[in-house]
Amino acid sequence: MSRFELTRAALQRALDGALQYLQGLERTAVAPKVGRSTLRNRFIKPLRRKGASPEKVVTDLIADCDGSIVGSSTGRFFGWAVGGTLPAALAADWLVSAWDQNAVLYACAPAAAQVEEVVGSWLKDLLNLPQRASFALTTGCQMAHVTCLAAARNRLLAKLGWDVERNGLRGAPLIRIFANDQRHGSIERAARLLGLGTEHILAVATDTDGRVLVNVLEQALRAHEPAGSAIVILQAGDFHTGAFDNFRALISIAHRYGAWVHVDGAFGLWAAASPLYRHLTEALNTADSWAVDGHKWLNVPFDCGYAFVADSEAHRNAISHRASYLTHDREARDQIDWNPEWSRRARGFPTYAALRQLGRDGVVDLIERSCLHASALVSRIGSMPGAEILAKPIINQGLVRFVAGRPDASEEDHDRKTEEVIRSVNASGEAFFTASTWHGRRVMRVSVCNWRTTEADIDRAVAAFQKLLT
Ligand SMILES: Cc1ncc(COP(=O)(O)O)c(C=O)c1O
């Protein structure tokens, strides 16, 4: 077989397998059916001396994964904050692998660089961020935080007379991070990776839904010395309740004390694209940096996040690199100037394709429909006997809890009941939800991020709870 024929056979098998999977989405159970030991036995094979044909490798892979794929592509997946994949984005993602471009420099992947430039501008427009902001397409929101906070570290320390890129952090003025006490753990990991240290993250008290209390932040910053050595982390979309911070008040206070304001908007920043929800993001564009995901609510394949930085010079100072063997095109945008990785996937193509497929109206529809579905799920499940609503969705996230029927039931009993109901619904294969702990109590998160979710999916998920609870 020629090299082309070998490739064609493997790709054809992958296409058939993928289409078969996608065609069966309505019928398949959302939760995986295969247990860990079966899965392990399927994959633990000796690495043979002689390789197999590409077609056989793909055929075996499909067979070995059978029954173990979490149905996060279905419209009945409501766990964590996991999006699906739009058809154009999925197809573009396959082309990314076929073209196998190294999207580090314009010189090595001109179309990838050009597309990222366009995508950056479209995203800023949709998310109502300043057009002058620099940006990077990262692996996800986690690395978008790292990118943005590297820029913050650069700028704050430069203003305090310290060149962190050259001298590192030893002996540098201390940077403190003031972050919402309900923050996502990716903030902590970013602080660790950047050497800022979790010890120097100060938790700022929040209201019940997770919004930073304005007077508490003001007091904390007033007490902090020297001015200009703080990073304030705000949130567009608390990951339990979807709550948004009061950006207008908080950003202006933070700036008064010379702080850098970074916004975690992993999914919630997309609210800015919708006329119905945009008010939640008012004044958010006056922050200094923003992190948001593509692979959650925009429904592009993993891995895709976006970092935006208002101070492009700080961004570039923190990330850019030059070497004699790299070829730079002065007119073009080289991703190595903005991205923490070196060699990298041309992840701009799926975002470009997703945005072209949806158009502006499609983005708005995706956001608003997800919010409607989340609201319907929470109110319909939460009003069943033995259920209670803890957080009605502000956008696409809400919280429900299940209570044990006994009159003397304790909080632990309700926690157990909540876990049990989630387990049973997931085991039914009809829908998939995940648990979390919120204000000390186990809760069921309701999260809708998938373009495929329809009213029929909501009915099906509700029916699964009805069967259990009534
Ligand atoms: C609010 C929030 N921030 C950050 C992250 C991290 O995003 P990623 O998984 O894309 O790195 C998540 C992920 O679930 C999130 O919900």
Tab-separated table of C-alpha atoms in Angstrom, residues 4-407:
chain	number	residue	atom	x	y	z
A	4	PHE	CA	-1.396	7.779	0.833
A	5	GLU	CA	-3.454	4.559	0.771
A	6	LEU	CA	-2.343	3.714	4.301
A	7	THR	CA	-3.447	7.149	5.452
A	8	ARG	CA	-6.702	6.994	3.564
A	9	ALA	CA	-7.660	3.621	5.054
A	10	ALA	CA	-7.002	4.871	8.594
A	11	LEU	CA	-8.865	8.140	8.079
A	12	GLN	CA	-11.798	6.378	6.447
A	13	ARG	CA	-12.045	4.036	9.405
A	14	ALA	CA	-11.892	7.007	11.791
A	15	LEU	CA	-14.606	8.809	9.822
A	16	ASP	CA	-16.861	5.741	9.841
A	17	GLY	CA	-16.286	5.209	13.562
A	18	ALA	CA	-16.893	8.864	14.380
A	19	LEU	CA	-20.089	9.038	12.340
A	20	GLN	CA	-21.372	5.830	13.852
A	21	TYR	CA	-20.724	7.253	17.311
A	22	LEU	CA	-22.372	10.574	16.578
A	23	GLN	CA	-25.352	8.953	14.873
A	24	GLY	CA	-25.977	6.856	17.968
A	25	LEU	CA	-25.813	9.757	20.437
A	26	GLU	CA	-29.573	9.859	21.029
A	27	ARG	CA	-29.665	6.173	21.873
A	28	THR	CA	-26.481	5.773	23.896
A	29	ALA	CA	-26.218	6.019	27.654
A	30	VAL	CA	-24.501	9.250	28.672
A	31	ALA	CA	-22.392	7.633	31.402
A	32	PRO	CA	-19.756	5.090	30.378
A	33	LYS	CA	-20.872	1.477	30.770
A	34	VAL	CA	-17.509	-0.211	30.915
A	35	GLY	CA	-15.703	-0.580	34.242
A	36	ARG	CA	-12.087	0.205	34.983
A	37	SER	CA	-10.749	-3.337	35.023
A	38	THR	CA	-12.339	-4.198	31.660
A	39	LEU	CA	-10.968	-0.992	30.234
A	40	ARG	CA	-7.514	-1.694	31.608
A	41	ASN	CA	-7.530	-5.216	30.212
A	42	ARG	CA	-8.535	-3.928	26.807
A	43	PHE	CA	-5.685	-1.437	26.601
A	44	ILE	CA	-2.881	-3.219	28.364
A	45	LYS	CA	-1.348	-4.987	25.417
A	46	PRO	CA	2.276	-5.820	24.868
A	47	LEU	CA	4.031	-3.252	22.726
A	48	ARG	CA	4.962	-5.610	19.912
A	49	ARG	CA	8.172	-5.488	17.934
A	50	LYS	CA	6.271	-5.217	14.712
A	51	GLY	CA	3.742	-2.478	14.285
A	52	ALA	CA	0.206	-2.861	12.960
A	53	SER	CA	-1.412	-1.262	9.933
A	54	PRO	CA	-2.842	2.226	10.608
A	55	GLU	CA	-6.317	0.939	9.731
A	56	LYS	CA	-6.063	-1.892	12.262
A	57	VAL	CA	-4.791	0.499	14.941
A	58	VAL	CA	-7.820	2.732	14.432
A	59	THR	CA	-10.219	-0.238	14.260
A	60	ASP	CA	-8.849	-1.613	17.549
A	61	LEU	CA	-8.985	1.801	19.167
A	62	ILE	CA	-12.652	2.181	18.320
A	63	ALA	CA	-13.426	-1.317	19.581
A	64	ASP	CA	-11.404	-0.906	22.774
A	65	CYS	CA	-13.097	2.410	23.604
A	66	ASP	CA	-16.565	1.027	22.996
A	67	GLY	CA	-18.853	1.762	25.943
A	68	SER	CA	-16.247	3.877	27.720
A	69	ILE	CA	-16.754	7.242	26.053
A	70	VAL	CA	-18.445	9.735	28.383
A	71	GLY	CA	-21.335	11.164	26.393
A	72	SER	CA	-20.316	14.778	26.841
A	73	SER	CA	-21.126	15.305	23.160
A	74	THR	CA	-24.790	14.512	23.790
A	75	GLY	CA	-27.366	17.119	24.639
A	76	ARG	CA	-28.050	15.263	27.885
A	77	PHE	CA	-24.707	15.936	29.554
A	78	PHE	CA	-24.983	18.508	32.354
A	79	GLY	CA	-21.838	17.798	34.355
A	80	TRP	CA	-19.053	20.222	35.304
A	81	ALA	CA	-18.872	22.901	32.579
A	82	VAL	CA	-18.169	20.784	29.543
A	83	GLY	CA	-19.242	21.864	26.072
A	84	GLY	CA	-19.849	19.791	22.961
A	85	THR	CA	-18.392	20.295	19.521
A	86	LEU	CA	-20.001	22.173	16.663
A	87	PRO	CA	-19.826	20.336	13.308
A	88	ALA	CA	-17.686	22.963	11.568
A	89	ALA	CA	-15.312	23.098	14.537
A	90	LEU	CA	-15.002	19.311	14.629
A	91	ALA	CA	-14.265	19.126	10.911
A	92	ALA	CA	-11.757	21.978	11.171
A	93	ASP	CA	-10.084	20.173	14.061
A	94	TRP	CA	-9.555	17.133	11.859
A	95	LEU	CA	-7.969	19.361	9.245
A	96	VAL	CA	-5.686	20.798	11.916
A	97	SER	CA	-4.277	17.289	12.389
A	98	ALA	CA	-4.166	16.531	8.675
A	99	TRP	CA	-2.328	19.770	7.924
A	100	ASP	CA	-0.179	19.302	11.042
A	101	GLN	CA	0.939	22.895	11.180
A	102	ASN	CA	3.236	24.182	13.901
A	103	ALA	CA	1.410	27.363	14.850
A	104	VAL	CA	4.356	28.994	16.588
A	105	LEU	CA	5.385	31.409	13.845
A	106	TYR	CA	3.775	32.904	10.781
A	107	ALA	CA	6.691	31.466	8.796
A	108	CYS	CA	5.813	27.887	9.713
A	109	ALA	CA	2.048	28.147	9.499
A	110	PRO	CA	0.890	31.293	7.705
A	111	ALA	CA	-2.806	30.410	7.482
A	112	ALA	CA	-2.885	29.412	11.149
A	113	ALA	CA	-1.304	32.723	12.170
A	114	GLN	CA	-3.642	34.719	9.978
A	115	VAL	CA	-6.717	32.895	11.233
A	116	GLU	CA	-5.718	33.457	14.861
A	117	GLU	CA	-5.375	37.145	14.186
A	118	VAL	CA	-8.910	37.266	12.814
A	119	VAL	CA	-10.270	35.088	15.615
A	120	GLY	CA	-8.686	37.335	18.252
A	121	SER	CA	-10.371	40.347	16.781
A	122	TRP	CA	-13.760	38.618	16.416
A	123	LEU	CA	-13.616	37.385	20.017
A	124	LYS	CA	-12.806	40.833	21.374
A	125	ASP	CA	-15.716	42.199	19.430
A	126	LEU	CA	-18.162	39.496	20.604
A	127	LEU	CA	-17.019	39.617	24.214
A	128	ASN	CA	-16.925	43.416	24.244
A	129	LEU	CA	-13.251	43.592	25.190
A	130	PRO	CA	-10.987	46.446	24.123
A	131	GLN	CA	-9.792	45.988	20.523
A	132	ARG	CA	-6.297	47.152	21.561
A	133	ALA	CA	-5.940	44.140	23.911
A	134	SER	CA	-3.376	41.530	22.914
A	135	PHE	CA	-4.438	37.912	23.014
A	136	ALA	CA	-3.314	34.298	22.889
A	137	LEU	CA	-5.128	31.105	22.023
A	138	THR	CA	-4.101	28.760	24.812
A	139	THR	CA	-4.829	25.155	25.763
A	140	GLY	CA	-7.640	26.275	28.062
A	141	CYS	CA	-8.578	28.758	30.737
A	142	GLN	CA	-5.884	27.407	33.049
A	143	MET	CA	-3.093	28.462	30.693
A	144	ALA	CA	-4.961	31.647	29.834
A	145	HIS	CA	-4.684	32.524	33.550
A	146	VAL	CA	-0.971	31.728	33.488
A	147	THR	CA	-0.471	33.916	30.421
A	148	CYS	CA	-2.435	36.838	31.841
A	149	LEU	CA	-0.874	36.614	35.290
A	150	ALA	CA	2.611	36.423	33.771
A	151	ALA	CA	1.825	39.761	32.123
A	152	ALA	CA	0.496	41.095	35.439
A	153	ARG	CA	3.637	39.984	37.263
A	154	ASN	CA	5.799	41.628	34.617
A	155	ARG	CA	3.992	44.958	34.716
A	156	LEU	CA	3.538	45.283	38.478
A	157	LEU	CA	7.146	44.410	39.233
A	158	ALA	CA	8.481	46.624	36.444
A	159	LYS	CA	6.606	49.542	37.973
A	160	LEU	CA	8.210	48.685	41.319
A	161	GLY	CA	11.627	48.768	39.641
A	162	TRP	CA	12.125	45.025	39.286
A	163	ASP	CA	12.794	43.133	36.046
A	164	VAL	CA	11.232	39.771	36.838
A	165	GLU	CA	12.009	38.260	33.447
A	166	ARG	CA	15.694	38.758	34.096
A	167	ASN	CA	16.008	38.542	37.865
A	168	GLY	CA	13.255	36.122	38.771
A	169	LEU	CA	11.320	36.465	41.998
A	170	ARG	CA	14.085	36.066	44.552
A	171	GLY	CA	14.446	39.416	46.286
A	172	ALA	CA	11.546	40.908	44.340
A	173	PRO	CA	8.822	42.981	46.000
A	174	LEU	CA	6.040	40.684	47.154
A	175	ILE	CA	3.017	40.421	44.880
A	176	ARG	CA	-0.206	39.489	46.620
A	177	ILE	CA	-3.273	38.082	44.918
A	178	PHE	CA	-6.658	39.130	46.251
A	179	ALA	CA	-9.113	36.552	45.066
A	180	ASN	CA	-12.683	35.631	45.688
A	181	ASP	CA	-12.943	32.945	48.387
A	182	GLN	CA	-15.017	30.861	45.918
A	183	ARG	CA	-12.410	31.101	43.140
A	184	HIS	CA	-11.704	28.256	40.787
A	185	GLY	CA	-8.616	26.160	41.593
A	186	SER	CA	-6.972	27.133	38.312
A	187	ILE	CA	-6.130	30.507	39.894
A	188	GLU	CA	-4.166	28.727	42.561
A	189	ARG	CA	-2.345	26.608	40.037
A	190	ALA	CA	-1.462	29.680	37.983
A	191	ALA	CA	-0.027	31.311	41.117
A	192	ARG	CA	2.017	28.186	41.797
A	193	LEU	CA	3.324	27.907	38.263
A	194	LEU	CA	4.357	31.568	38.242
A	195	GLY	CA	6.134	31.355	41.599
A	196	LEU	CA	3.679	33.784	43.169
A	197	GLY	CA	2.841	31.193	45.827
A	198	THR	CA	-0.539	30.142	47.204
A	199	GLU	CA	0.496	31.561	50.582
A	200	HIS	CA	0.196	34.991	49.016
A	201	ILE	CA	-3.339	34.513	47.758
A	202	LEU	CA	-5.654	36.329	50.125
A	203	ALA	CA	-9.242	35.130	50.128
A	204	VAL	CA	-11.742	37.965	49.785
A	205	ALA	CA	-15.127	37.297	51.355
A	206	THR	CA	-18.093	36.910	49.040
A	207	ASP	CA	-21.879	36.980	49.247
A	208	THR	CA	-23.909	33.754	49.128
A	209	ASP	CA	-23.693	33.483	45.352
A	210	GLY	CA	-19.950	34.080	45.283
A	211	ARG	CA	-19.661	37.800	44.482
A	212	VAL	CA	-16.754	39.662	46.067
A	213	LEU	CA	-17.943	42.060	48.776
A	214	VAL	CA	-16.978	45.553	47.660
A	215	ASN	CA	-16.186	46.979	51.099
A	216	VAL	CA	-14.101	43.915	52.015
A	217	LEU	CA	-11.914	44.283	48.932
A	218	GLU	CA	-11.522	48.000	49.552
A	219	GLN	CA	-10.409	47.411	53.156
A	220	ALA	CA	-8.014	44.639	52.141
A	221	LEU	CA	-6.370	46.769	49.459
A	222	ARG	CA	-6.146	49.787	51.738
A	223	ALA	CA	-4.210	47.722	54.266
A	224	HIS	CA	-1.882	46.314	51.621
A	225	GLU	CA	1.601	47.775	51.080
A	226	PRO	CA	3.161	48.900	48.859
A	227	ALA	CA	0.489	50.230	46.533
A	228	GLY	CA	0.740	48.728	43.081
A	229	SER	CA	1.798	45.257	44.210
A	230	ALA	CA	-1.570	43.515	44.115
A	231	ILE	CA	-3.421	41.399	41.618
A	232	VAL	CA	-7.187	41.259	42.059
A	233	ILE	CA	-9.017	38.267	40.611
A	234	LEU	CA	-12.664	38.766	39.740
A	235	GLN	CA	-15.128	36.326	38.345
A	236	ALA	CA	-17.494	36.403	35.393
A	237	GLY	CA	-19.559	33.322	36.190
A	238	ASP	CA	-19.016	31.630	39.546
A	239	PHE	CA	-18.657	27.932	38.781
A	240	HIS	CA	-21.478	26.973	41.155
A	241	THR	CA	-23.983	29.767	40.707
A	242	GLY	CA	-22.838	31.613	37.583
A	243	ALA	CA	-22.743	34.872	39.604
A	244	PHE	CA	-20.856	37.893	38.290
A	245	ASP	CA	-18.816	40.291	40.363
A	246	ASN	CA	-19.735	43.949	40.531
A	247	PHE	CA	-17.078	44.942	38.011
A	248	ARG	CA	-17.830	48.647	37.958
A	249	ALA	CA	-17.263	49.117	41.689
A	250	LEU	CA	-14.514	46.545	42.182
A	251	ILE	CA	-12.334	47.451	39.217
A	252	SER	CA	-12.394	51.121	40.012
A	253	ILE	CA	-11.382	50.417	43.641
A	254	ALA	CA	-8.628	48.031	42.547
A	255	HIS	CA	-7.243	50.559	40.085
A	256	ARG	CA	-7.281	53.250	42.740
A	257	TYR	CA	-4.773	51.098	44.641
A	258	GLY	CA	-2.700	50.407	41.538
A	259	ALA	CA	-3.769	46.751	41.349
A	260	TRP	CA	-3.934	44.659	38.200
A	261	VAL	CA	-7.414	43.195	37.702
A	262	HIS	CA	-7.730	39.789	36.093
A	263	VAL	CA	-11.106	38.268	35.251
A	264	ASP	CA	-11.791	34.526	35.283
A	265	GLY	CA	-14.541	34.221	32.714
A	266	ALA	CA	-14.033	30.578	31.745
A	267	PHE	CA	-17.623	30.195	30.622
A	268	GLY	CA	-19.366	33.306	31.995
A	269	LEU	CA	-17.573	35.842	29.820
A	270	TRP	CA	-19.723	34.575	26.955
A	271	ALA	CA	-22.675	36.340	28.590
A	272	ALA	CA	-21.190	39.524	27.109
A	273	ALA	CA	-22.193	38.274	23.657
A	274	SER	CA	-25.897	38.194	24.513
A	275	PRO	CA	-28.124	41.300	24.650
A	276	LEU	CA	-30.139	39.552	27.390
A	277	TYR	CA	-27.194	38.856	29.684
A	278	ARG	CA	-24.678	41.535	28.698
A	279	HIS	CA	-25.635	43.749	31.642
A	280	LEU	CA	-23.954	41.192	33.952
A	281	THR	CA	-20.606	42.072	32.404
A	282	GLU	CA	-20.973	45.834	32.676
A	283	ALA	CA	-17.577	47.584	33.046
A	284	LEU	CA	-15.815	44.217	32.836
A	285	ASN	CA	-13.891	45.593	29.872
A	286	THR	CA	-12.091	48.053	32.176
A	287	ALA	CA	-10.111	45.169	33.743
A	288	ASP	CA	-6.496	44.447	32.765
A	289	SER	CA	-6.762	40.859	31.600
A	290	TRP	CA	-9.373	38.246	30.883
A	291	ALA	CA	-9.359	34.458	30.546
A	292	VAL	CA	-12.132	32.551	28.793
A	293	ASP	CA	-12.627	29.146	27.271
A	294	GLY	CA	-13.538	28.099	23.768
A	295	HIS	CA	-13.948	24.432	24.651
A	296	LYS	CA	-16.710	25.097	27.142
A	297	TRP	CA	-19.491	27.319	25.905
A	298	LEU	CA	-18.319	28.062	22.361
A	299	ASN	CA	-18.374	24.312	21.670
A	300	VAL	CA	-15.016	23.914	19.989
A	301	PRO	CA	-13.073	20.697	20.670
A	302	PHE	CA	-10.659	20.533	23.601
A	303	ASP	CA	-8.054	22.164	23.919
A	304	CYS	CA	-8.909	25.795	23.479
A	305	GLY	CA	-8.895	28.847	25.721
A	306	TYR	CA	-8.284	32.536	25.140
A	307	ALA	CA	-6.172	35.037	27.073
A	308	PHE	CA	-6.609	38.785	26.562
A	309	VAL	CA	-4.354	41.464	28.002
A	310	ALA	CA	-5.051	45.196	27.864
A	311	ASP	CA	-1.359	46.052	28.295
A	312	SER	CA	0.057	44.317	25.256
A	313	GLU	CA	3.606	45.401	26.082
A	314	ALA	CA	3.501	43.598	29.442
A	315	HIS	CA	2.050	40.535	27.706
A	316	ARG	CA	4.796	40.526	25.122
A	317	ASN	CA	7.553	41.197	27.653
A	318	ALA	CA	6.419	38.217	29.691
A	319	ILE	CA	6.113	35.723	26.849
A	320	SER	CA	8.016	36.646	23.694
A	321	HIS	CA	11.246	34.989	22.654
A	322	ARG	CA	13.742	35.501	19.872
A	323	ALA	CA	16.342	33.068	18.524
A	324	SER	CA	18.538	33.170	15.437
A	325	TYR	CA	16.990	30.048	13.939
A	326	LEU	CA	13.449	31.390	14.138
A	327	THR	CA	12.132	33.167	11.086
A	328	HIS	CA	10.107	36.254	11.857
A	329	ASP	CA	7.942	38.141	9.472
A	330	ARG	CA	7.831	41.727	10.647
A	331	GLU	CA	4.426	42.318	9.115
A	332	ALA	CA	2.820	39.236	10.610
A	333	ARG	CA	1.716	38.086	14.052
A	334	ASP	CA	3.960	35.369	15.485
A	335	GLN	CA	2.193	33.392	18.193
A	336	ILE	CA	5.458	32.847	20.089
A	337	ASP	CA	5.212	36.497	21.115
A	338	TRP	CA	1.945	35.847	22.981
A	339	ASN	CA	1.640	32.139	23.746
A	340	PRO	CA	3.304	30.251	26.566
A	341	GLU	CA	3.937	27.201	24.381
A	342	TRP	CA	6.571	26.916	21.665
A	343	SER	CA	5.448	24.267	19.162
A	344	ARG	CA	1.682	24.237	19.221
A	345	ARG	CA	-1.452	23.014	17.557
A	346	ALA	CA	-3.157	25.349	15.091
A	347	ARG	CA	-6.100	25.694	17.429
A	348	GLY	CA	-7.341	28.860	15.770
A	349	PHE	CA	-8.983	26.923	12.941
A	350	PRO	CA	-11.736	25.271	15.040
A	351	THR	CA	-12.613	28.591	16.680
A	352	TYR	CA	-12.669	30.294	13.293
A	353	ALA	CA	-14.927	27.547	11.965
A	354	ALA	CA	-17.215	27.630	15.014
A	355	LEU	CA	-17.678	31.388	14.781
A	356	ARG	CA	-18.312	31.241	11.051
A	357	GLN	CA	-20.835	28.445	11.485
A	358	LEU	CA	-22.700	30.272	14.243
A	359	GLY	CA	-22.387	33.852	13.087
A	360	ARG	CA	-23.238	36.531	15.646
A	361	ASP	CA	-26.840	35.404	15.910
A	362	GLY	CA	-25.828	31.804	16.418
A	363	VAL	CA	-23.542	32.730	19.311
A	364	VAL	CA	-26.361	34.686	20.952
A	365	ASP	CA	-28.760	31.803	20.387
A	366	LEU	CA	-26.323	29.272	21.850
A	367	ILE	CA	-25.848	31.365	25.002
A	368	GLU	CA	-29.489	32.249	25.534
A	369	ARG	CA	-30.794	28.762	24.769
A	370	SER	CA	-28.346	27.175	27.236
A	371	CYS	CA	-29.510	29.600	29.936
A	372	LEU	CA	-33.171	28.802	29.240
A	373	HIS	CA	-32.483	25.082	29.416
A	374	ALA	CA	-30.542	25.451	32.673
A	375	SER	CA	-33.394	27.403	34.156
A	376	ALA	CA	-35.958	24.804	33.051
A	377	LEU	CA	-33.871	21.946	34.455
A	378	VAL	CA	-33.385	23.604	37.828
A	379	SER	CA	-36.998	24.652	38.264
A	380	ARG	CA	-38.486	21.360	37.052
A	381	ILE	CA	-36.131	19.063	38.976
A	382	GLY	CA	-36.010	21.371	41.990
A	383	SER	CA	-39.795	21.402	42.353
A	384	MET	CA	-40.112	17.611	42.597
A	385	PRO	CA	-40.816	16.035	45.979
A	386	GLY	CA	-37.561	15.512	47.865
A	387	ALA	CA	-35.687	18.147	45.864
A	388	GLU	CA	-34.882	21.756	46.607
A	389	ILE	CA	-33.400	24.573	44.577
A	390	LEU	CA	-30.298	26.098	46.120
A	391	ALA	CA	-29.312	28.410	43.270
A	392	LYS	CA	-31.519	29.395	40.363
A	393	PRO	CA	-29.395	29.926	37.262
A	394	ILE	CA	-28.189	33.460	36.690
A	395	ILE	CA	-26.848	32.189	33.379
A	396	ASN	CA	-26.296	28.491	32.566
A	397	GLN	CA	-25.370	27.094	35.999
A	398	GLY	CA	-27.620	26.222	38.910
A	399	LEU	CA	-27.739	24.058	42.027
A	400	VAL	CA	-30.237	21.510	43.269
A	401	ARG	CA	-30.114	19.358	46.403
A	402	PHE	CA	-32.020	16.211	47.318
A	403	VAL	CA	-33.252	15.601	50.813
A	404	ALA	CA	-33.667	12.381	52.730
A	405	GLY	CA	-37.346	11.759	53.590
A	406	ARG	CA	-36.981	10.980	57.325
A	407	PRO	CA	-38.090	13.797	59.643
